[in-house]
Amino acid sequence: MDYVYQVEIYHLQRLLGRFITGNNFPEKDLSEFIRLIEGKDQQIKVYKGTNEKRILLVENGTTKIFSTHYELEPYDDYNRTEIV
């Protein structure tokens, strides 16, 4: 199953950037992405979006998705995925 991931890149404990993948992002692509951005003095933290929650809006009898929220949990298995 594919998930939403948040990747944070730190250098000397200072946040350099935060990237959030789209929905249904394959785990093997996450491993490749992290391999490409890893640097010598960088620390990378990865979080996996779980427990999707949606806020719905009803307008004129039509239900629309107003926003989607994920609970983020630390994820350390990203570097164990084999890239084919």
Coordinates of C-alpha atoms in Angstrom, one line a residue:
M1 CA 0.0 0.0 0.0
D2 CA 1.2 3.5 -0.8
Y3 CA 1.1 6.4 1.6
V4 CA 1.8 10.1 2.1
Y5 CA 5.3 10.8 3.4
Q6 CA 6.9 13.9 4.9
V7 CA 10.7 14.3 4.6
E8 CA 12.6 16.8 6.6
I9 CA 16.2 17.7 5.9
Y10 CA 18.4 19.1 8.7
H11 CA 22.0 20.4 8.6
L12 CA 23.6 21.0 12.0
Q13 CA 20.1 20.7 13.7
R14 CA 18.7 23.5 11.5
L15 CA 15.8 22.6 9.3
L16 CA 16.7 23.1 5.6
G17 CA 13.6 21.9 4.0
R18 CA 10.4 19.9 4.3
F19 CA 8.8 18.0 1.5
I20 CA 5.4 16.3 1.5
T21 CA 4.8 13.6 -1.2
G22 CA 1.5 13.3 -3.0
N23 CA -1.0 10.6 -2.2
N24 CA -0.2 7.0 -3.3
F25 CA 3.5 7.7 -3.4
P26 CA 5.4 4.4 -3.9
E27 CA 7.9 3.5 -1.2
K28 CA 10.6 2.5 -3.7
D29 CA 10.4 6.1 -5.1
L30 CA 10.8 7.5 -1.6
S31 CA 14.0 5.5 -1.1
E32 CA 15.4 6.7 -4.4
F33 CA 14.4 10.3 -3.6
I34 CA 16.2 10.2 -0.2
R35 CA 19.2 8.5 -1.8
L36 CA 19.5 11.5 -4.2
I37 CA 19.2 14.2 -1.6
E38 CA 21.3 12.7 1.1
G39 CA 24.4 14.8 1.9
K40 CA 27.4 14.4 4.0
D41 CA 26.4 16.5 7.1
Q42 CA 22.6 16.2 6.6
Q43 CA 20.2 14.4 8.9
I44 CA 17.0 13.2 7.3
K45 CA 13.8 12.5 9.2
V46 CA 10.9 10.7 7.5
Y47 CA 7.3 10.6 8.7
K48 CA 4.5 8.4 7.3
G49 CA 1.0 9.7 7.1
T50 CA -1.5 7.4 8.7
N51 CA -5.1 7.7 9.8
E52 CA -6.4 9.9 7.0
K53 CA -9.1 12.3 8.1
R54 CA -11.2 14.4 5.7
I55 CA -13.2 17.5 6.4
L56 CA -16.3 17.5 4.1
L57 CA -18.3 20.5 2.9
V58 CA -21.8 20.3 1.6
E59 CA -22.9 22.9 -0.9
N60 CA -26.3 22.8 -2.6
G61 CA -26.6 19.1 -1.8
T62 CA -23.2 18.2 -3.2
T63 CA -20.5 16.9 -0.8
K64 CA -17.0 18.1 -1.5
I65 CA -13.7 17.4 0.2
F66 CA -12.6 20.6 1.9
S67 CA -9.3 19.3 3.3
T68 CA -7.4 16.1 4.2
H69 CA -5.3 15.6 7.3
Y70 CA -2.9 12.8 8.2
E71 CA -1.4 11.9 11.5
L72 CA 2.3 11.7 10.9
E73 CA 4.4 8.9 12.6
P74 CA 8.2 8.6 12.5
Y75 CA 9.2 6.1 9.8
D76 CA 12.6 4.5 9.7
D77 CA 12.2 1.7 7.1
Y78 CA 12.5 3.9 4.0
N79 CA 16.1 2.9 3.4
R80 CA 15.3 -0.8 3.5
T81 CA 13.3 -0.8 0.3
E82 CA 15.0 -2.4 -2.6
I83 CA 15.1 -0.3 -5.7
V84 CA 14.3 -2.3 -8.8

